[in-house]
Coordinates of C-alpha atoms (C1' of nucleotides) in Angstrom, one line a residue:
Chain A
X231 CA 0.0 0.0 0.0
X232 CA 2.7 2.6 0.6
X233 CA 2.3 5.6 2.7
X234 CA 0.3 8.2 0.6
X235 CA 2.0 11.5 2.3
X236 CA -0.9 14.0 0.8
X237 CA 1.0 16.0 -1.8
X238 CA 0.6 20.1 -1.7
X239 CA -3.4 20.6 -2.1
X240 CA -3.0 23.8 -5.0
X241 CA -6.6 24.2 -5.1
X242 CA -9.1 25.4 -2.2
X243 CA -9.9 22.0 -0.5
X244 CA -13.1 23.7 0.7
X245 CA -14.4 26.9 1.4
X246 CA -16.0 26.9 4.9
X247 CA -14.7 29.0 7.4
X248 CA -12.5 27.8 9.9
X249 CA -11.8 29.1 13.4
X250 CA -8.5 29.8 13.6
X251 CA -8.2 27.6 16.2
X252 CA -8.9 24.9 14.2
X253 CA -7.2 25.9 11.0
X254 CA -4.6 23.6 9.8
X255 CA -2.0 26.5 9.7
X256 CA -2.5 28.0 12.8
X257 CA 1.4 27.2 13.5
X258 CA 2.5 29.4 10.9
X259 CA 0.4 32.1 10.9
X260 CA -0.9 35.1 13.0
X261 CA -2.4 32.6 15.7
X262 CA 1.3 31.3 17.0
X263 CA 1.6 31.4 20.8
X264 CA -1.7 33.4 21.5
X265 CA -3.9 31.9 24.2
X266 CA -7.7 31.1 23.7
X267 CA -8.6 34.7 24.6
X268 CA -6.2 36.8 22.8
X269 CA -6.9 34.7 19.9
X270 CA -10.9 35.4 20.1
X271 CA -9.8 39.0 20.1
X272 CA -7.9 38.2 17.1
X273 CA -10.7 36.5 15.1
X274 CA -13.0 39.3 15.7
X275 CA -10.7 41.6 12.9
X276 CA -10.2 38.4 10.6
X277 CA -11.9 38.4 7.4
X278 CA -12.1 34.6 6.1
X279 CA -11.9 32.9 2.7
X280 CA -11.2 36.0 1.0
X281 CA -11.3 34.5 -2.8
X282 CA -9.1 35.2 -5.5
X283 CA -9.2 34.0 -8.8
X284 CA -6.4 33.2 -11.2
X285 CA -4.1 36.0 -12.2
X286 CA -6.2 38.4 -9.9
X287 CA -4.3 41.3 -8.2
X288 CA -4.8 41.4 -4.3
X289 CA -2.9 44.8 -4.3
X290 CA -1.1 46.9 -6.3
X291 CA 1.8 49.5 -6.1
X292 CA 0.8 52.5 -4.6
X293 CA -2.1 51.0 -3.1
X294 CA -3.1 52.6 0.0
X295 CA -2.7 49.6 2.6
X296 CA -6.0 48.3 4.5
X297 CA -5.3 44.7 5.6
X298 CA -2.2 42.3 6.0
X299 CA -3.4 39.1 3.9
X300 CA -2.6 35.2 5.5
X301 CA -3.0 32.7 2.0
X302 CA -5.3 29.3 3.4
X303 CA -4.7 28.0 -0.1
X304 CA -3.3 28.6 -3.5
X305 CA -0.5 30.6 -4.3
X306 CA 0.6 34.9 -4.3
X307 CA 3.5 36.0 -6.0
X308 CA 4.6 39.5 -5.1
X309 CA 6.8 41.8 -8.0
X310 CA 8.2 44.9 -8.3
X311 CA 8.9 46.9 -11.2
X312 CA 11.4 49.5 -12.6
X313 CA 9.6 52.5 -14.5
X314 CA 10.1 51.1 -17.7
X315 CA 8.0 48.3 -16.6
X316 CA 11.3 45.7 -16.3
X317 CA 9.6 43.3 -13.3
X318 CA 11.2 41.3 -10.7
X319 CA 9.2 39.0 -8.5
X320 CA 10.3 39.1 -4.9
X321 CA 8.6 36.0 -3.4
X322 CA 6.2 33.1 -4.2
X323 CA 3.7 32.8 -1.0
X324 CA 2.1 29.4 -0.2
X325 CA -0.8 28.8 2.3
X326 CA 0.2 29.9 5.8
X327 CA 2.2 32.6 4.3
X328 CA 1.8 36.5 5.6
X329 CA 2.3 39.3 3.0
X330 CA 1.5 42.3 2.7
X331 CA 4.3 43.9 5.1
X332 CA 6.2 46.1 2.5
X333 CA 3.3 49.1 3.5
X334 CA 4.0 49.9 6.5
X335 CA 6.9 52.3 5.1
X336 CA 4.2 54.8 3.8
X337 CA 1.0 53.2 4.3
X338 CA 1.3 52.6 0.6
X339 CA 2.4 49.0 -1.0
X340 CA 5.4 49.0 -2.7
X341 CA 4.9 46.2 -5.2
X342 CA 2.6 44.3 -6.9
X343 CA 0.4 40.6 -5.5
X344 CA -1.2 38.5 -8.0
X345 CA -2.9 35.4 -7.8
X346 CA -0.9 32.6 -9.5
X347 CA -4.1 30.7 -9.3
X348 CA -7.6 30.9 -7.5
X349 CA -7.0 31.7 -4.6
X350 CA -8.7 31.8 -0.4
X351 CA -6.9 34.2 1.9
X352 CA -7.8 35.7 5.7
X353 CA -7.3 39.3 5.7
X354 CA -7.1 41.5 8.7
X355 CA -8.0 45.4 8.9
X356 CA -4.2 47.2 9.7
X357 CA -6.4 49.6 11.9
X358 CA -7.9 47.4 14.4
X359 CA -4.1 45.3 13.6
X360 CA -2.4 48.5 15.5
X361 CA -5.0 48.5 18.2
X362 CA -4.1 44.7 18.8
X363 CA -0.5 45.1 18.6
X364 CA -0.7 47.5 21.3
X365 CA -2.9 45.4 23.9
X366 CA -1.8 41.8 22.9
X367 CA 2.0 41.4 23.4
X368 CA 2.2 38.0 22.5
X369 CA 1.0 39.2 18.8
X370 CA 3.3 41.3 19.0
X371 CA 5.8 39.2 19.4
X372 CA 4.5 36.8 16.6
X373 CA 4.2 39.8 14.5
X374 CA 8.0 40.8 15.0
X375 CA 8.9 37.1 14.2
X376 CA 7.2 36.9 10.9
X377 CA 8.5 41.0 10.2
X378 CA 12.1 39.1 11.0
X379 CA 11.7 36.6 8.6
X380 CA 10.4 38.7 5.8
X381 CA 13.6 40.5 6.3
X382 CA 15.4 37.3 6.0
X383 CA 13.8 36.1 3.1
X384 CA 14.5 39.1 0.8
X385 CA 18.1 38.8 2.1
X386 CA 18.4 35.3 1.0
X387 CA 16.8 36.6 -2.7
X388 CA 19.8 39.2 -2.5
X389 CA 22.6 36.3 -1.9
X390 CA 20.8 34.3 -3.7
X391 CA 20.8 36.9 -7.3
X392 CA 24.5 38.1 -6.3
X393 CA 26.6 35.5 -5.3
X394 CA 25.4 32.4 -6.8
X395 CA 25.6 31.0 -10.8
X396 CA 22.5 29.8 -12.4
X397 CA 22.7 26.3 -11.3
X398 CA 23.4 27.0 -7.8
X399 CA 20.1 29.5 -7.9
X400 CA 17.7 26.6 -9.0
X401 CA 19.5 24.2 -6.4
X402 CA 18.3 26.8 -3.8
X403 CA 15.0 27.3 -5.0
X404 CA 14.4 23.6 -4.8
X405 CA 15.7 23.0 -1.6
X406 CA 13.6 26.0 -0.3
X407 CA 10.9 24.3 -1.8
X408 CA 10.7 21.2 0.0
X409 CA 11.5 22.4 2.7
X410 CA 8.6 24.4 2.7
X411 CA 6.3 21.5 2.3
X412 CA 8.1 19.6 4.9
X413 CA 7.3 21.7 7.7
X414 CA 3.9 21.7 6.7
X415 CA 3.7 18.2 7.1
X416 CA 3.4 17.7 2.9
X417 CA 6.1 15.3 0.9
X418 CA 9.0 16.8 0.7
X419 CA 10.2 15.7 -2.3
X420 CA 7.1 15.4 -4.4
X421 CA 5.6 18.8 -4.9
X422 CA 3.7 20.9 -8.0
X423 CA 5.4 24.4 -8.5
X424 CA 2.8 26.7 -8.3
X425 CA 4.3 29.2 -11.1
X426 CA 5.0 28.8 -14.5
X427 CA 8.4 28.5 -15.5
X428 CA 8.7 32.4 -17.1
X429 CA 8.3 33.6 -13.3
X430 CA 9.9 31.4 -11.5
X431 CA 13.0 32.3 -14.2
X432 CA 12.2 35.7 -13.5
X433 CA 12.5 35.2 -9.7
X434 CA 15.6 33.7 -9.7
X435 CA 17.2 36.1 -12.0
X436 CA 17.8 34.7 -15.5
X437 CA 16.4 33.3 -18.8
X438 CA 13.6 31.2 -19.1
X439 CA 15.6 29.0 -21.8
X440 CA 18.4 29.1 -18.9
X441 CA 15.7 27.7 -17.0
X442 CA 14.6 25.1 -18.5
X443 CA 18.1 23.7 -19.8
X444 CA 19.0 23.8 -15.9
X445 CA 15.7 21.3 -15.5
X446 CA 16.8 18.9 -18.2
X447 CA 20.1 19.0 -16.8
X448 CA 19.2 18.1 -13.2
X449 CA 16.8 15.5 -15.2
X450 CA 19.7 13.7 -17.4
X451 CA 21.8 13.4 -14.3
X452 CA 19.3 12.1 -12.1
X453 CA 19.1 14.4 -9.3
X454 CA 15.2 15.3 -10.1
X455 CA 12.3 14.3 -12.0
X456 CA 10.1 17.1 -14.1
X457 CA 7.7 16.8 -15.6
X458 CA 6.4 20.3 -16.8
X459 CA 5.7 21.9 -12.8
X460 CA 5.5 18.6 -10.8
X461 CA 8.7 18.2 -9.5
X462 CA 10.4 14.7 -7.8
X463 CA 13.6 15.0 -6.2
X464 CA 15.7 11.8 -6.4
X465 CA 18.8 12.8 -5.2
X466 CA 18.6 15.0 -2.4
X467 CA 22.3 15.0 -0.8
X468 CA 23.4 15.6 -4.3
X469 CA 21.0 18.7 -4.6
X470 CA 22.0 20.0 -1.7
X471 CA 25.5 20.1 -2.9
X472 CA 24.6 22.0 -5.8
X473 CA 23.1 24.2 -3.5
X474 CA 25.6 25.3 -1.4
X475 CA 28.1 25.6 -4.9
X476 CA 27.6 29.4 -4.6
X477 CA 30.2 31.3 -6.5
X478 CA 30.4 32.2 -10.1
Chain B
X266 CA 33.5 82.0 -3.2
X267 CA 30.8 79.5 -3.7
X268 CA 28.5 77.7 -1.8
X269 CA 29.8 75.9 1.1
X270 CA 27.5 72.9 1.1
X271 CA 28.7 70.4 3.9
X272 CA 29.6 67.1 3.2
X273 CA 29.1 64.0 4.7
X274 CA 30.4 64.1 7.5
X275 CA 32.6 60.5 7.6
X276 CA 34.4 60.5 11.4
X277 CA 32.6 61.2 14.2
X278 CA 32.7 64.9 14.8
X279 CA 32.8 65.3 18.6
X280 CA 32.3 62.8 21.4
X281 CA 29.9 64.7 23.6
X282 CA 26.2 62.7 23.8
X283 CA 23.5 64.7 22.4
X284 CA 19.6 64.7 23.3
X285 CA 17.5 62.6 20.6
X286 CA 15.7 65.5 21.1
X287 CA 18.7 67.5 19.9
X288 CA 20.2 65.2 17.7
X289 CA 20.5 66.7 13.4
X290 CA 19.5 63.2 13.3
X291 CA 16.6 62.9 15.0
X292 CA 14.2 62.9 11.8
X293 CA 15.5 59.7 10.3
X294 CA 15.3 58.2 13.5
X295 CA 13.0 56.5 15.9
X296 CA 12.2 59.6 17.7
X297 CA 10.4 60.7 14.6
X298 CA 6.5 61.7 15.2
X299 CA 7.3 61.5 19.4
X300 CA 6.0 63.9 21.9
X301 CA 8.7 65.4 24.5
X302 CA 7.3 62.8 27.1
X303 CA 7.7 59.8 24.8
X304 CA 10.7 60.8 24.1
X305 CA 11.6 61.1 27.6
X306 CA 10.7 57.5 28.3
X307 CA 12.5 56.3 25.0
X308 CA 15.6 58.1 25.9
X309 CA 15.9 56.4 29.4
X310 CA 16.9 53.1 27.7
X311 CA 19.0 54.5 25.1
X312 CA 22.3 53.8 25.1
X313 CA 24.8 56.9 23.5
X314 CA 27.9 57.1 22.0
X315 CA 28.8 53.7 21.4
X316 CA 32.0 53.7 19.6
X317 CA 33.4 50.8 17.5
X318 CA 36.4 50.8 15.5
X319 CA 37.1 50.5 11.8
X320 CA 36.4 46.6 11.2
X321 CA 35.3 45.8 14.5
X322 CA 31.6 43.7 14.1
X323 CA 29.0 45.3 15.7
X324 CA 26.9 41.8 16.2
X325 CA 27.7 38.3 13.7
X326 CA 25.5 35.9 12.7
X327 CA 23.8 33.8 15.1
X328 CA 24.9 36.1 18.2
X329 CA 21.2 36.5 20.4
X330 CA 19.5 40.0 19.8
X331 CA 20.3 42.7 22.3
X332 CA 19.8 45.5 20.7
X333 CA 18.7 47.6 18.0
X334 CA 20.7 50.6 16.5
X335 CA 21.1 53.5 15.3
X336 CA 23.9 55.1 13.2
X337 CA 25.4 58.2 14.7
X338 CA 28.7 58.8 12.3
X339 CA 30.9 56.7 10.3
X340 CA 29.4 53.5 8.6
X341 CA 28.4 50.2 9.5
X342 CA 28.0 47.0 6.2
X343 CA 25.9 44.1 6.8
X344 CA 26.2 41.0 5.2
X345 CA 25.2 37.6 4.8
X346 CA 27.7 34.1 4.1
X347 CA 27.0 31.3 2.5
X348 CA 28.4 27.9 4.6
X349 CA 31.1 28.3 1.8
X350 CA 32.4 31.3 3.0
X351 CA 31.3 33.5 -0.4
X352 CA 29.6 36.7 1.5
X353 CA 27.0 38.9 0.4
X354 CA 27.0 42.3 1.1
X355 CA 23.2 43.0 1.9
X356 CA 23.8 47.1 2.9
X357 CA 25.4 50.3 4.0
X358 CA 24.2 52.2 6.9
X359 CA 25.1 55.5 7.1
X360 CA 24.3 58.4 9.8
X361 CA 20.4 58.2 10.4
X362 CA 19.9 54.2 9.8
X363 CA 18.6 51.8 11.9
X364 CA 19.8 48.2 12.0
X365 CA 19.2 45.3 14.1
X366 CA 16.0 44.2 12.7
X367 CA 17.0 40.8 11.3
X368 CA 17.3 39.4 14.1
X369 CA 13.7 39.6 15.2
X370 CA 13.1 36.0 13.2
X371 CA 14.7 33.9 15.9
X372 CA 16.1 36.2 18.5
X373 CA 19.5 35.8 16.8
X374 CA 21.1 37.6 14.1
X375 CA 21.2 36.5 10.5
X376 CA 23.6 38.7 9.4
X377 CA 26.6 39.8 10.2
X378 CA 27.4 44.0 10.7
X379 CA 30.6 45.5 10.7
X380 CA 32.3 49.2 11.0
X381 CA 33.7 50.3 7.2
X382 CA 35.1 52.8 9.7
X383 CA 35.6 54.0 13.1
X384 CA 31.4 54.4 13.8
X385 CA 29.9 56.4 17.0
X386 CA 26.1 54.5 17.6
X387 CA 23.2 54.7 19.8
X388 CA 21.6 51.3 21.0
X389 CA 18.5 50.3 22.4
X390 CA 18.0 47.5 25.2
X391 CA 15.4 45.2 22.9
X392 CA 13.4 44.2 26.1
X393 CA 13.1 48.0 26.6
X394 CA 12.1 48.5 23.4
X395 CA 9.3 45.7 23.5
X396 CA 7.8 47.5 26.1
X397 CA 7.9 50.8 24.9
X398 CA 5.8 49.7 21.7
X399 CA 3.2 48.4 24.1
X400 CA 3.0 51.7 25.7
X401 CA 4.2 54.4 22.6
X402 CA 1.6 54.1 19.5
X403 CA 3.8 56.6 17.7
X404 CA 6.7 54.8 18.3
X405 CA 5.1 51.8 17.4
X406 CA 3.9 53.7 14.2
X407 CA 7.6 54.9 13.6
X408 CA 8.9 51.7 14.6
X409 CA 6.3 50.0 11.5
X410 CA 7.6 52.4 9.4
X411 CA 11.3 51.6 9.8
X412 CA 10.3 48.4 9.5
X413 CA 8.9 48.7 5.8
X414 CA 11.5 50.8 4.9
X415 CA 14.0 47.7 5.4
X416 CA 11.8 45.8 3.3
X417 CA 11.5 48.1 0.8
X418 CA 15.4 48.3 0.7
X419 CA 15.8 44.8 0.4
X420 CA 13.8 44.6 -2.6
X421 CA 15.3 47.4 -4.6
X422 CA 18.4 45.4 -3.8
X423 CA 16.9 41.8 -5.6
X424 CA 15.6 44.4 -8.3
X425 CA 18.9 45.7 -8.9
X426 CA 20.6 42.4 -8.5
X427 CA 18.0 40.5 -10.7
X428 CA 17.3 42.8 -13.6
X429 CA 19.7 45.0 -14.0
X430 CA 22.9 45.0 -16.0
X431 CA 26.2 46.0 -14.0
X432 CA 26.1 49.7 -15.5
X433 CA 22.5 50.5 -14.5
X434 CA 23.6 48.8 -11.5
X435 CA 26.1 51.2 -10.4
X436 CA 24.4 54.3 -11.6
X437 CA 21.6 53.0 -9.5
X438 CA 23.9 53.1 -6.6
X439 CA 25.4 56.4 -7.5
X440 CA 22.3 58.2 -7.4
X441 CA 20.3 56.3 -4.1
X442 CA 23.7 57.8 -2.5
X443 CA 22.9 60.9 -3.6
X444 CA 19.5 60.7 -2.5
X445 CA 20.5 60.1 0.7
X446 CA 23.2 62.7 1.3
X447 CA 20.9 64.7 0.1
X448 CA 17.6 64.2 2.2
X449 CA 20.3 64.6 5.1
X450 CA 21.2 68.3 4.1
X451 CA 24.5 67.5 2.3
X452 CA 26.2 68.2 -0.9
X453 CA 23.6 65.4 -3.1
X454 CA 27.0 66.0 -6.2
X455 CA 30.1 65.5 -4.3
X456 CA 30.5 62.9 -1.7
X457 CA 32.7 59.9 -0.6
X458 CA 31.9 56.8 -0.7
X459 CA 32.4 55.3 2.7
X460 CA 33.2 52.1 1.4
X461 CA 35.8 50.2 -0.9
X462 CA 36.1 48.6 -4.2
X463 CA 35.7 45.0 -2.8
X464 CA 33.0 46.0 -0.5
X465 CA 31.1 48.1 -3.4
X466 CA 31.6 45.6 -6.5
X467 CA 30.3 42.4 -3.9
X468 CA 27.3 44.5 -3.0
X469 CA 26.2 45.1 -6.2
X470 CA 27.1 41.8 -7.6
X471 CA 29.8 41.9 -10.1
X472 CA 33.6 41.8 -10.0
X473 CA 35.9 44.3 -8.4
X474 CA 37.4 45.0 -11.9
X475 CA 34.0 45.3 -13.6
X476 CA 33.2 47.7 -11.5
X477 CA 36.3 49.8 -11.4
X478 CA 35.5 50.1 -15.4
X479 CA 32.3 51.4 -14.9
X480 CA 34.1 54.2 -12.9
X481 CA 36.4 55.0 -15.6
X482 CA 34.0 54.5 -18.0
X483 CA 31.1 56.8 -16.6
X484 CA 34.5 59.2 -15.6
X485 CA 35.4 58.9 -19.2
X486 CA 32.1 60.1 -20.6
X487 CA 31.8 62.8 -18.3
X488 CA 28.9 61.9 -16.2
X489 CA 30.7 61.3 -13.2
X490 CA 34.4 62.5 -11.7
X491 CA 36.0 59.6 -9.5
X492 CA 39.4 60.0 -7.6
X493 CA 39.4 57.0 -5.5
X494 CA 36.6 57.0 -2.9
X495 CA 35.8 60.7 -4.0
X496 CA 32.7 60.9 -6.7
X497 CA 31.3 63.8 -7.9
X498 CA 28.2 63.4 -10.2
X499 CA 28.8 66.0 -13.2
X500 CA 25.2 65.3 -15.1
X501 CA 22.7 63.7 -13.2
X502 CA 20.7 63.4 -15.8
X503 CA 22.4 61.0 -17.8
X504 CA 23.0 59.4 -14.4
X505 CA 19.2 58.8 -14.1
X506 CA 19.1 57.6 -17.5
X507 CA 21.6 55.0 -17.1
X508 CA 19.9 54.0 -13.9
X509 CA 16.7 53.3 -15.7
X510 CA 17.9 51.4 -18.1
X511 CA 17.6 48.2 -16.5
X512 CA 17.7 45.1 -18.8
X513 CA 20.2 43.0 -19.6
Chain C
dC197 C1' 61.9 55.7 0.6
dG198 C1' 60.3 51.1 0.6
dT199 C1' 56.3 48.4 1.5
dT200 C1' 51.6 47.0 1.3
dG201 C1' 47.0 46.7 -0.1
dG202 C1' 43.7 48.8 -2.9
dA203 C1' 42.6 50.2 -7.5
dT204 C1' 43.2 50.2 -12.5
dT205 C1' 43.9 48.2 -17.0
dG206 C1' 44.5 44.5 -20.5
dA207 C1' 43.8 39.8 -22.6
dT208 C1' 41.2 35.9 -22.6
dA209 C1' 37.7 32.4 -21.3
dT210 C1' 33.1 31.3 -20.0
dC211 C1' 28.6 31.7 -18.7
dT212 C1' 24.3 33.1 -19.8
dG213 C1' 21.2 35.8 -22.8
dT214 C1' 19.2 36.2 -27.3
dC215 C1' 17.1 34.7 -31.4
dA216 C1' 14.9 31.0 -33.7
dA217 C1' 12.7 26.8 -34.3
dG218 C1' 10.1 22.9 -32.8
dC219 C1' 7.5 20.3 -29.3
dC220 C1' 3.8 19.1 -26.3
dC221 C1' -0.1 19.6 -23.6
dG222 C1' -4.6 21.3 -22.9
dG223 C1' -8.6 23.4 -24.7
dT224 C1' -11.9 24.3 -28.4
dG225 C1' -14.9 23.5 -32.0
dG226 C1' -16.4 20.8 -35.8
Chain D
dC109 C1' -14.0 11.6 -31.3
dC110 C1' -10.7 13.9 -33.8
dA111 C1' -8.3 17.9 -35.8
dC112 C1' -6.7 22.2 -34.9
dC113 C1' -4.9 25.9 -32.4
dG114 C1' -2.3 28.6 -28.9
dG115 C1' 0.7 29.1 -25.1
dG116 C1' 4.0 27.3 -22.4
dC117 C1' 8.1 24.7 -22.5
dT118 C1' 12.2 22.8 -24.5
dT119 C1' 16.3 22.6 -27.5
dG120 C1' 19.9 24.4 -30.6
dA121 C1' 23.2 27.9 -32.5
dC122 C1' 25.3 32.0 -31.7
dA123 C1' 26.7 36.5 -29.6
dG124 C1' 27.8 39.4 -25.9
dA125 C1' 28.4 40.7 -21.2
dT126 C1' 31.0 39.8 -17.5
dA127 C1' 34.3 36.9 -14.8
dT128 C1' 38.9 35.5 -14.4
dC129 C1' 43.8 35.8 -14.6
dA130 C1' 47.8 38.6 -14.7
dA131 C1' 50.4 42.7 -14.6
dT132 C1' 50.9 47.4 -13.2
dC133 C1' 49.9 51.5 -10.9
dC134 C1' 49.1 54.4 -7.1
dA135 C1' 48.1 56.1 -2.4
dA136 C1' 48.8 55.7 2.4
dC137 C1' 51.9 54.9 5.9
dG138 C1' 55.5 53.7 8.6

DNA sequence: CGTTGGATTGATATCTGTCAAGCCCGGTGG
DNA sequence: CCACCGGGCTTGACAGATATCAATCCAACG
């Protein structure tokens, strides 16, 4: 029989609302460390299965900011763009995910969100979010957390686009990936990529023909399986290796 | 005779610690948008005049958060390692910056930060600075702000890193520095650059040599003069241009 | 004045982008 | 049910930007 480890769900499994409490991503999200009551006072601000469908924008530049977005299912990418309208996509943002952070500078977002595919966020007001960050120090604390590692994944996009070749890059990315899916309790080394190759080539900083040959490549020499976005990894100590091959 | 404009100011000027409320600083800073009693209370856990020398680390990956801080003269670099060793230069903090946020993730840093030069900073007990955002809505307000600001740094750094050829790169650099000298009431034309080649060319991802070309280069076609760690920009509007034109 | 480390300049190699063609999958309509 | 699109993906040939290697050059400092 095997062990059927349930592979990333891509699509909203179902959309009734779900306490937070009992929402399967409670350990990622908002929720962490909060107590029964502070978490009520939470839920009161939380607007559920927000729906989003495919290519939609949740918000663009310039957008005045009202709300800090969780994803329950389906996938966000987030982009910014030069004035000549040259785009580089900052992040890729999976169920249990926070965005929407990159307002507070001016009340204003500073890049793009759109909907890789439909869609179901929780979205909270940023008005009654400073009233609760003031009483509730426990989200507070959360929120710094998940501030801290927003910080930390841009700075890995930064080593990730300066130091490391092309190869290395898509090593990373994969890695990331599973890892991703393992701490939310999803096979880690069967997944679907929720982005078509042109962004996730775009994220990582070159070509999509780069790309792609990188995918054969890893294919031919056994480290992965692809076909088109599903994704098997075969050899993970080798990719791993690849990984951590940083320099030029 | 001219026009005197100051430049930035490199070493520290004097020694003697200054009120936040009294600082030239102070509108970068945290105090920003605080009342003379908030800024009482913030002041009582500030730390002044910490001085480090040129090279010395200011915190390294993986040492526990203490503090957050601000930049009183001289320059502080952060940067991020690969387990390889290859180092990524993730920013430069000049007079007026805040740093210390990465390590909000995990209670640890994920960086490391170290003086370009000998550096005068203020720091701020963490612990005190939790409670203070329970009890200061504007300083949680500034604080949020700060906060997106990082982020939105970060970005413009994987926008420059990812889409941007090494010229536009550079130019890019050039005039965010002169943004920031200026905002700070300083000459925005003439300034030096408080860091070196190495330091530079790793920041914006290309080789030492690549980018010393791009000084002679934009030197040779008059946009720019360079003497070592001296610029002065002789037609920013070329500059701009350069700056915008991103692709590869 | 010699030494040292940073900065520049030149010659060459290599990686990756660009252009072009073809493939394959999924959807649509007859 | 099958044929035909169309868009995303792959593969190949080639060119160009940038890294690498090597040799000076220069400024700062003792």
């Amino acid at each position: 029989m095997g062990n059927p480890i349930p592979t990333f769900p891509i699509r909203p499994p179902g959309s009734k609302a779900v306490a937070c409490q009992n929402c399967s991503l409670n350990a990622f999200c908002l929720p962490k460390g909060l107590n029964r009551d502070e978490l009520e006072q939470l839920e009161d601000s939380i607007q559920k299965n927000v729906k989003l469908g495919k290519k939609d924008y949740l918000f663009r530049r310039a957008d005045p900011q009202n709300h800090i977005y969780a994803v329950k299912s389906g996938a966000i990418k987030t982009s910014l763009s030069t004035p000549e309208g040259e785009e580089q996509i900052l992040g890729f943002f999976l169920p249990g995910d926070l965005l929407g952070f990159d307002a507070f500078a001016n009340d204003a977002h500073t890049c793009d969100a759109r909907a890789l595919d439909d869609t179901l966020l929780c979205k909270l007001n940023v008005d009654d979010f400073n009233t609760l960050m003031g009483q509730l120090p426990n989200l507070r604390g959360q929120m710094m957390r998940k501030f801290g590692c927003e910080i930390e994944r841009e700075q890995t996009l930064s080593l990730i686009l300066g130091q490391m070749n092309t190869q290395a890059r898509l090593a990373t990315f994969l890695v990331s990936m599973s890892r991703r899916n393992q701490v939310r309790g999803f096979a880690p080394r069967e997944f679907a990529l929720p982005m078509p190759r042109h962004d996730l080539a775009n994220y990582l900083g070159m070509a999509v023909e780069t790309l792609s040959r990188l995918f054969s490549r890893f294919q031919e020499e056994g480290i992965i399986s692809v076909a088109l976005r599903q994704i098997s990894i075969n050899d993970m100590k080798r990719l791993n290796a690849l990984a951590h091959h940083t320099c030029h």
